Structure formats: structure tokens, C-alpha cells
């Protein structure tokens, strides 16, 4: 095979890259097939083992190869990966794509072998490149339509969570704005429903776009984002049967983007959009809101609100009570009572809470530790802040589950902190969701946990996290049809959130709907390549579909060593490569003996029932969180006809 050209990044070849479309490109220890997106390494024991790169990762690698060691800017990556009308957090999307590419290459940002990061500029490839083969009519760059189909990553804006505000009226302002916006929307929708004369108004779906910061101070972005979140939260609790509100994750991608309203309507499938802007004048704030109907982009309602900071709490209560009176036919007595309540939080505690939330959502051990420090600070600044106690409970449970702190200590603290949150606010949906996790995963109290999840959904039916929790509970108890309905509801509420699609795929996986599960987990991975358990689930789906060879590239992308060992043990066994399966299982047991449920799953898949039950017993003693899947886990299917399996379910308090 002739080499067409070769060059080094230190001394670039002055000749242009071949104009004939390329097929095979070699760089460092890797070869890329530019027609299929398959990446292979000459350093692996199996030379035929290939990784099929996802579209976004593939396109970035092509850009680096095309540049011959020159810089590829982040702006160029953005333009290549996403069409003009795509709505994403571009910084997050680019970062996760580069991280996925580095994982495929066995590279790291700290000690790069292949991809060098140039701060605030972009990236470049640092190894020699060889063009090995050209194929007429094959384009190095894949079809642009495929690029436009690549989904975007939506996440909490890191800049938001890292800023501080000294405005003492931060949280009262958010409460006021929510009530003010509520007045206009409820009045318009109430008026429309009356004029239509319909006996039962159709359910309306609305999106609250991120508040636009027009104060002239970029540090007030933090306030604008807080107003967005609080407004969504207030409106979603108003009357869920008649008004659905798109969740925060799905709308924050429109921040700082002049998106066309008709595109927003199509992206989110909404009938109404609420646009907002924020201005500041001394100790006054001014909010401008526009309610827009999507079908003809008519401005149904627009109003400015200007209040001094010192009167905000009083005005908020007055407005909320007026709203309750205006729409009393549409609200329950409990909802009317809640609208009249004031919820005050110290601004510094709220700031610390948002910092904790951001780091916890990054889903790594180090970031979780950082999140715990911020949540602790929030509870110290305001001991009555129930939501911060919920956040701290989630951190302690994670740390106990991962062995970062003594397991029993982590679980004890998690229980204590969520109980305190419920004592402070028994109507906090997030606290009931966390209590549901603890009851089911730690106590094996399935009925109690299920009741907690259902209570969370009753309190906040528009909260996708609560709905996902209820779906998970229903699935674990074997109520898979009910779980599927809840999962689809969560997707409707938060259709650009990778977690919602992942949860839907998980239920489909348990139901044996493997094609649907594969499609939906791929959708989740397109939205966020780091979604958990993303690649892990996809590899298991491939194994159960009888495609274990396709699982191997996915396993390489899994971030945790113990999970990779578990998956390799399964995939190699399905391939008939028992020796390699044995080696992977041996590594799992010796290096990660605390992962008892995963070890049991491998033995069950390998039809070694005695060993499987032995490790399930160990998992029970350990209170391993994986046991919640015992009733529905497809990998345990070989155990179902063994009398010991029914005994195991009984011991775990599962309904049989």
C-alpha cells in the first residue's frame, strides 16, 4: 500500500494534502477509515478490533487531520458540528466531544500524546500523519445533513454557577418575578378559555426562554438565570393538567442566541413562548415580559414591572393572592394556599446551592466532593434552607455508594440530611424524591419508596426529575407499562435533556424492546456524550441483540474501570472468548470486590448460578444499590427459574 504523503507537526509538509478524497489515514498508533468512521489501533492485541466513532467525534478528528498540525479553532468546530439553527450550549458540547475523542485515543488533556489544547484558541494534532489510500468519489468530510442531525449538549452554564452576586434582594426578586409572570399568563389563558366556550380547555405547553440581561453588567447573568429557573418552577406548579412548562435544561440552550421563534416552537413542540428581559436602576428592578402565541407569533400579552427592592416580598404576596382569586376555578385549595406563601432564602446560601448543583451534575467523584463543600456552606449560611440539605444528602449517598467515605457513614448522613429537609419543608418534591431513593436502595422498602416518588410527582408534576424517579420506581417493581408512560412524560417535559432519553431507554431495555432502547440511548448520547450510563447501556444492548462485537468499541468509551471490566467479561463470553471473559471477571473481583451486584450479573450471564447467588448474597449484606434492578435486570434472566431467585426477591422485600 503506497504512502501518498507524510509530514510532521513540527515541520509541516509544504505540499497540500491530496485533493483526491481519502480513505485511510494513519496518525501515531491509529488508523482512521474516513469512509466509515472506524478507528483502529496498532497497539491492541486484536488488530481487527475497531471503534466506530460517533458523528461529532468523527468530524472533529477529520478537522484535526485536515489541518496537518495547524490549529482548529473552537469557532470552526462549532460551525462544522452544528447548523445555524441548532440550539446548544456550544462550549459544553465542544468540551464533551473533545473528551470523547481523547478517550477513544487513550489520550489526556494533562499529558497529551495526540491532541494539544491551546488555551482560548483551539486544538491541534501533534503526531505525524500518513495518507495511505484514496478512493474516488469518497469525501473526507461526511454529508452535512448528518452533521445537522447531530444533537447538542445542554447543561448548566458553568459561568452562571461560578459568579457571585451581592444583591441582597436576589431571591425575593425571583419570587416576585415568578408571581408577576404568573399573573399575565394565567389571565391570558383564563380569558382565552372563557372566550372559546370549550367545556374542557386543551392542555397548553409553554416555554420560558432565558431572561435576557440588559443591566449592562455581565455579572448579573447569575441573577437572570436564577429568575429563569424560579419562573419555570412556579409556573410548572400552577395547574399541570392545563399548563405544561418545558423544563430548564431544554430552554437554557437558547441563552445568548437569537433563535427564531418558529424554530423554538418546532424544537420544543410548544404553543406559547414567554420572552423576558431584566433591567436595573439603582435599587429598582424592571422586568419586561412578552407572551407569544407560536402559530401566528402574535404577542398576546406584554407588560413592564418596576418595583423597589424593599417592597418586593410584600408585592409578591399581594400579586400571588390576586392570581389565586382570578383563577380559583382552575386551582385546588392547596394550590391557592401555596401561592400565598413567602419563601425566603439568604442570597449567599442560594449562591452556594447553585454552585453545589452545578458540580454535582458533572457526575464525577472529584466534582461531587466539591459540590458537597458548597452544599455544606449553603446549610451553614441558612440552616433552614431545605433544598440545600437535599443536595447534601445526595452527595453523601453518592460518596457512600462509591466508597469515597465509609459506606455506612455516607448512608447514615444521607438519611439524616434528607429527613431534616422534610422536617423543614414537608412539601418539597426534591426531598421526597431523595427519600424515595434511600428507602428503596438502602432499606429495600419498595412500597415506602414508591409512595415517596408518587408524592414528589403530586407536588411537582412538571418536575422531570420527580417524574423520572417515579418511572424508575415503577420499573424496578415490574410495572413497566406505567414506567414507560412516565418516561415519555419526562421526555415531553425536558426533550433536550439527555437524562430523560436515557431513562426511557432503560425502561425499554428492561422490557426487551432493544431496538427502541438502542435508538433512545443513542439520542441521549448525542445530547450529552457523558450521560450515564450511556455507553455502558449501549454495549449491553448490543450483547443482548447478539451483536457482542459491536459492544467492544462502546466499552472502550466507558469512563469507569470497574464498569469496563464488567462489560468485557460479558461481551467476551458472548463472543465465545471464555479465556478473555475469565480474565476480565478476575480483574473485576480482585480490583473491585465492592461491586458485588455487577460480579453476580456476570456469573448469571455465564450461567454459573451458584456463584451468582453467592455474590447476590454479598450484595445484600453490603446493601449494594444495584440490587434495585434485581427483579427486571435482563442479565439475571438465567436465574429466574431457580427457587433461590424467588427467595432472593422475598429477602429484598420485592412483590413476587
mmCIF file of N, CA and C in Angstrom, residues 49-120:
data_model
loop_
_atom_site.group_PDB
_atom_site.id
_atom_site.type_symbol
_atom_site.label_atom_id
_atom_site.label_comp_id
_atom_site.label_asym_id
_atom_site.label_seq_id
_atom_site.Cartn_x
_atom_site.Cartn_y
_atom_site.Cartn_z
ATOM 1 N N UNK A 49 -9.896 -5.221 15.912
ATOM 2 C CA UNK A 49 -10.833 -4.517 16.789
ATOM 3 C C UNK A 49 -10.892 -3.048 16.392
ATOM 4 N N UNK A 50 -12.086 -2.545 16.141
ATOM 5 C CA UNK A 50 -12.244 -1.171 15.667
ATOM 6 C C UNK A 50 -13.271 -0.426 16.512
ATOM 7 N N UNK A 51 -13.105 0.881 16.557
ATOM 8 C CA UNK A 51 -14.059 1.760 17.226
ATOM 9 C C UNK A 51 -14.793 2.539 16.144
ATOM 10 N N UNK A 52 -16.114 2.503 16.173
ATOM 11 C CA UNK A 52 -16.900 3.325 15.258
ATOM 12 C C UNK A 52 -17.190 4.648 15.969
ATOM 13 N N UNK A 53 -16.552 5.697 15.507
ATOM 14 C CA UNK A 53 -16.686 6.994 16.159
ATOM 15 C C UNK A 53 -18.065 7.587 15.897
ATOM 16 N N UNK A 54 -18.606 8.234 16.913
ATOM 17 C CA UNK A 54 -19.850 8.961 16.694
ATOM 18 C C UNK A 54 -19.605 10.155 15.778
ATOM 19 N N UNK A 55 -20.682 10.616 15.176
ATOM 20 C CA UNK A 55 -20.554 11.620 14.119
ATOM 21 C C UNK A 55 -19.783 12.855 14.571
ATOM 22 N N UNK A 56 -20.137 13.411 15.736
ATOM 23 C CA UNK A 56 -19.464 14.634 16.174
ATOM 24 C C UNK A 56 -17.985 14.391 16.438
ATOM 25 N N UNK A 57 -17.668 13.270 17.081
ATOM 26 C CA UNK A 57 -16.271 12.933 17.373
ATOM 27 C C UNK A 57 -15.509 12.709 16.075
ATOM 28 N N UNK A 58 -16.130 12.015 15.134
ATOM 29 C CA UNK A 58 -15.518 11.736 13.837
ATOM 30 C C UNK A 58 -15.194 13.038 13.095
ATOM 31 N N UNK A 59 -16.128 13.980 13.094
ATOM 32 C CA UNK A 59 -15.919 15.234 12.371
ATOM 33 C C UNK A 59 -14.771 16.044 12.964
ATOM 34 N N UNK A 60 -14.654 16.061 14.287
ATOM 35 C CA UNK A 60 -13.556 16.797 14.915
ATOM 36 C C UNK A 60 -12.219 16.159 14.565
ATOM 37 N N UNK A 61 -12.154 14.834 14.588
ATOM 38 C CA UNK A 61 -10.914 14.158 14.208
ATOM 39 C C UNK A 61 -10.547 14.468 12.759
ATOM 40 N N UNK A 62 -11.528 14.483 11.871
ATOM 41 C CA UNK A 62 -11.257 14.834 10.475
ATOM 42 C C UNK A 62 -10.686 16.244 10.358
ATOM 43 N N UNK A 63 -11.244 17.173 11.113
ATOM 44 C CA UNK A 63 -10.745 18.547 11.062
ATOM 45 C C UNK A 63 -9.282 18.618 11.491
ATOM 46 N N UNK A 64 -8.954 17.898 12.549
ATOM 47 C CA UNK A 64 -7.567 17.893 13.029
ATOM 48 C C UNK A 64 -6.632 17.281 11.992
ATOM 49 N N UNK A 65 -7.082 16.221 11.332
ATOM 50 C CA UNK A 65 -6.258 15.585 10.309
ATOM 51 C C UNK A 65 -6.113 16.477 9.080
ATOM 52 N N UNK A 66 -7.184 17.152 8.712
ATOM 53 C CA UNK A 66 -7.141 18.019 7.538
ATOM 54 C C UNK A 66 -6.178 19.185 7.722
ATOM 55 N N UNK A 67 -6.040 19.651 8.956
ATOM 56 C CA UNK A 67 -5.214 20.834 9.221
ATOM 57 C C UNK A 67 -3.724 20.541 9.277
ATOM 58 N N UNK A 68 -3.340 19.273 9.275
ATOM 59 C CA UNK A 68 -1.916 18.910 9.229
ATOM 60 C C UNK A 68 -1.106 19.557 10.361
ATOM 61 N N UNK A 69 -1.637 19.535 11.566
ATOM 62 C CA UNK A 69 -0.899 20.073 12.704
ATOM 63 C C UNK A 69 -1.171 21.531 12.981
ATOM 64 N N UNK A 70 -1.946 22.191 12.134
ATOM 65 C CA UNK A 70 -2.321 23.581 12.399
ATOM 66 C C UNK A 70 -3.504 23.617 13.367
ATOM 67 N N UNK A 71 -3.757 24.790 13.907
ATOM 68 C CA UNK A 71 -4.801 24.942 14.922
ATOM 69 C C UNK A 71 -6.187 24.865 14.293
ATOM 70 N N UNK A 72 -7.071 24.134 14.951
ATOM 71 C CA UNK A 72 -8.502 24.147 14.634
ATOM 72 C C UNK A 72 -9.183 24.918 15.757
ATOM 73 N N UNK A 73 -9.806 26.043 15.434
ATOM 74 C CA UNK A 73 -10.399 26.889 16.469
ATOM 75 C C UNK A 73 -11.726 26.309 16.949
ATOM 76 N N UNK A 74 -12.129 26.713 18.137
ATOM 77 C CA UNK A 74 -13.408 26.272 18.679
ATOM 78 C C UNK A 74 -14.566 26.800 17.825
ATOM 79 N N UNK A 75 -14.406 27.985 17.268
ATOM 80 C CA UNK A 75 -15.451 28.540 16.413
ATOM 81 C C UNK A 75 -15.621 27.689 15.154
ATOM 82 N N UNK A 76 -14.511 27.210 14.599
ATOM 83 C CA UNK A 76 -14.589 26.347 13.419
ATOM 84 C C UNK A 76 -15.264 25.020 13.750
ATOM 85 N N UNK A 77 -14.952 24.480 14.923
ATOM 86 C CA UNK A 77 -15.608 23.236 15.347
ATOM 87 C C UNK A 77 -17.112 23.457 15.492
ATOM 88 N N UNK A 78 -17.472 24.559 16.113
ATOM 89 C CA UNK A 78 -18.896 24.891 16.281
ATOM 90 C C UNK A 78 -19.604 24.950 14.929
ATOM 91 N N UNK A 79 -18.998 25.647 13.961
ATOM 92 C CA UNK A 79 -19.634 25.804 12.656
ATOM 93 C C UNK A 79 -19.744 24.481 11.908
ATOM 94 N N UNK A 80 -18.802 23.589 12.130
ATOM 95 C CA UNK A 80 -18.829 22.312 11.414
ATOM 96 C C UNK A 80 -19.814 21.318 12.028
ATOM 97 N N UNK A 81 -19.922 21.337 13.357
ATOM 98 C CA UNK A 81 -20.755 20.343 14.035
ATOM 99 C C UNK A 81 -22.225 20.701 14.086
ATOM 100 N N UNK A 82 -22.524 21.980 14.112
ATOM 101 C CA UNK A 82 -23.917 22.373 14.333
ATOM 102 C C UNK A 82 -24.390 23.353 13.276
ATOM 103 N N UNK A 83 -25.599 23.125 12.807
ATOM 104 C CA UNK A 83 -26.204 24.042 11.858
ATOM 105 C C UNK A 83 -26.552 25.352 12.551
ATOM 106 N N UNK A 84 -26.837 26.384 11.745
ATOM 107 C CA UNK A 84 -27.077 27.720 12.298
ATOM 108 C C UNK A 84 -28.267 27.766 13.238
ATOM 109 N N UNK A 85 -29.262 26.917 12.987
ATOM 110 C CA UNK A 85 -30.477 26.979 13.808
ATOM 111 C C UNK A 85 -30.474 25.973 14.950
ATOM 112 N N UNK A 86 -29.310 25.352 15.206
ATOM 113 C CA UNK A 86 -29.213 24.408 16.312
ATOM 114 C C UNK A 86 -29.078 25.162 17.627
ATOM 115 N N UNK A 87 -29.736 24.651 18.654
ATOM 116 C CA UNK A 87 -29.701 25.294 19.965
ATOM 117 C C UNK A 87 -28.923 24.415 20.925
ATOM 118 N N UNK A 88 -27.735 24.856 21.354
ATOM 119 C CA UNK A 88 -26.939 24.074 22.290
ATOM 120 C C UNK A 88 -26.112 24.996 23.160
ATOM 121 N N UNK A 89 -25.579 24.449 24.228
ATOM 122 C CA UNK A 89 -24.501 25.093 24.973
ATOM 123 C C UNK A 89 -23.218 24.675 24.252
ATOM 124 N N UNK A 90 -22.738 25.527 23.332
ATOM 125 C CA UNK A 90 -21.646 25.139 22.447
ATOM 126 C C UNK A 90 -20.367 24.818 23.215
ATOM 127 N N UNK A 91 -20.046 25.594 24.232
ATOM 128 C CA UNK A 91 -18.822 25.339 24.986
ATOM 129 C C UNK A 91 -18.852 23.942 25.588
ATOM 130 N N UNK A 92 -19.963 23.599 26.210
ATOM 131 C CA UNK A 92 -20.099 22.279 26.814
ATOM 132 C C UNK A 92 -20.058 21.189 25.746
ATOM 133 N N UNK A 93 -20.750 21.435 24.618
ATOM 134 C CA UNK A 93 -20.777 20.455 23.553
ATOM 135 C C UNK A 93 -19.402 20.172 22.977
ATOM 136 N N UNK A 94 -18.616 21.230 22.759
ATOM 137 C CA UNK A 94 -17.269 21.051 22.227
ATOM 138 C C UNK A 94 -16.394 20.326 23.240
ATOM 139 N N UNK A 95 -16.481 20.722 24.499
ATOM 140 C CA UNK A 95 -15.655 20.086 25.536
ATOM 141 C C UNK A 95 -15.922 18.591 25.628
ATOM 142 N N UNK A 96 -17.189 18.203 25.643
ATOM 143 C CA UNK A 96 -17.506 16.785 25.782
ATOM 144 C C UNK A 96 -17.106 16.003 24.532
ATOM 145 N N UNK A 97 -17.186 16.638 23.363
ATOM 146 C CA UNK A 97 -16.761 15.963 22.135
ATOM 147 C C UNK A 97 -15.256 15.731 22.136
ATOM 148 N N UNK A 98 -14.491 16.733 22.549
ATOM 149 C CA UNK A 98 -13.028 16.572 22.634
ATOM 150 C C UNK A 98 -12.677 15.507 23.670
ATOM 151 N N UNK A 99 -13.393 15.496 24.791
ATOM 152 C CA UNK A 99 -13.141 14.483 25.819
ATOM 153 C C UNK A 99 -13.408 13.079 25.272
ATOM 154 N N UNK A 100 -14.493 12.921 24.522
ATOM 155 C CA UNK A 100 -14.813 11.613 23.948
ATOM 156 C C UNK A 100 -13.745 11.183 22.950
ATOM 157 N N UNK A 101 -13.241 12.128 22.148
ATOM 158 C CA UNK A 101 -12.188 11.794 21.190
ATOM 159 C C UNK A 101 -10.919 11.388 21.921
ATOM 160 N N UNK A 102 -10.583 12.093 22.987
ATOM 161 C CA UNK A 102 -9.383 11.739 23.749
ATOM 162 C C UNK A 102 -9.512 10.354 24.364
ATOM 163 N N UNK A 103 -10.711 10.013 24.851
ATOM 164 C CA UNK A 103 -10.903 8.674 25.410
ATOM 165 C C UNK A 103 -10.702 7.604 24.338
ATOM 166 N N UNK A 104 -11.174 7.870 23.140
ATOM 167 C CA UNK A 104 -11.010 6.905 22.052
ATOM 168 C C UNK A 104 -9.541 6.700 21.710
ATOM 169 N N UNK A 105 -8.731 7.745 21.879
ATOM 170 C CA UNK A 105 -7.307 7.677 21.557
ATOM 171 C C UNK A 105 -6.446 7.301 22.762
ATOM 172 N N UNK A 106 -7.063 7.125 23.931
ATOM 173 C CA UNK A 106 -6.285 6.866 25.142
ATOM 174 C C UNK A 106 -5.438 8.067 25.523
ATOM 175 N N UNK A 107 -5.942 9.258 25.212
ATOM 176 C CA UNK A 107 -5.189 10.496 25.422
ATOM 177 C C UNK A 107 -5.740 11.228 26.643
ATOM 178 N N UNK A 108 -5.010 12.249 27.106
ATOM 179 C CA UNK A 108 -5.480 13.053 28.231
ATOM 180 C C UNK A 108 -5.081 14.499 28.006
ATOM 181 N N UNK A 109 -5.841 15.403 28.601
ATOM 182 C CA UNK A 109 -5.541 16.828 28.465
ATOM 183 C C UNK A 109 -4.292 17.206 29.249
ATOM 184 N N UNK A 110 -4.051 16.525 30.375
ATOM 185 C CA UNK A 110 -2.897 16.856 31.218
ATOM 186 C C UNK A 110 -1.576 16.458 30.561
ATOM 187 N N UNK A 111 -1.543 15.261 29.952
ATOM 188 C CA UNK A 111 -0.329 14.777 29.288
ATOM 189 C C UNK A 111 -0.693 14.316 27.881
ATOM 190 N N UNK A 112 -0.915 15.271 26.984
ATOM 191 C CA UNK A 112 -1.413 14.919 25.653
ATOM 192 C C UNK A 112 -0.381 14.207 24.797
ATOM 193 N N UNK A 113 -0.798 13.109 24.180
ATOM 194 C CA UNK A 113 0.032 12.411 23.189
ATOM 195 C C UNK A 113 -0.407 12.749 21.775
ATOM 196 N N UNK A 114 -1.683 13.109 21.618
ATOM 197 C CA UNK A 114 -2.232 13.336 20.289
ATOM 198 C C UNK A 114 -2.819 14.738 20.111
ATOM 199 N N UNK A 115 -3.626 15.161 21.053
ATOM 200 C CA UNK A 115 -4.372 16.409 20.877
ATOM 201 C C UNK A 115 -3.890 17.437 21.896
ATOM 202 N N UNK A 116 -3.368 18.526 21.396
ATOM 203 C CA UNK A 116 -2.876 19.612 22.252
ATOM 204 C C UNK A 116 -3.942 20.695 22.336
ATOM 205 N N UNK A 117 -4.190 21.178 23.540
ATOM 206 C CA UNK A 117 -5.129 22.275 23.752
ATOM 207 C C UNK A 117 -4.367 23.585 23.809
ATOM 208 N N UNK A 118 -4.815 24.565 23.045
ATOM 209 C CA UNK A 118 -4.250 25.911 23.094
ATOM 210 C C UNK A 118 -5.293 26.806 23.736
ATOM 211 N N UNK A 119 -4.998 27.267 24.930
ATOM 212 C CA UNK A 119 -5.979 27.979 25.748
ATOM 213 C C UNK A 119 -6.630 29.114 24.970
ATOM 214 N N UNK A 120 -7.954 29.132 25.037
ATOM 215 C CA UNK A 120 -8.797 30.171 24.440
ATOM 216 C C UNK A 120 -8.697 30.235 22.920
#
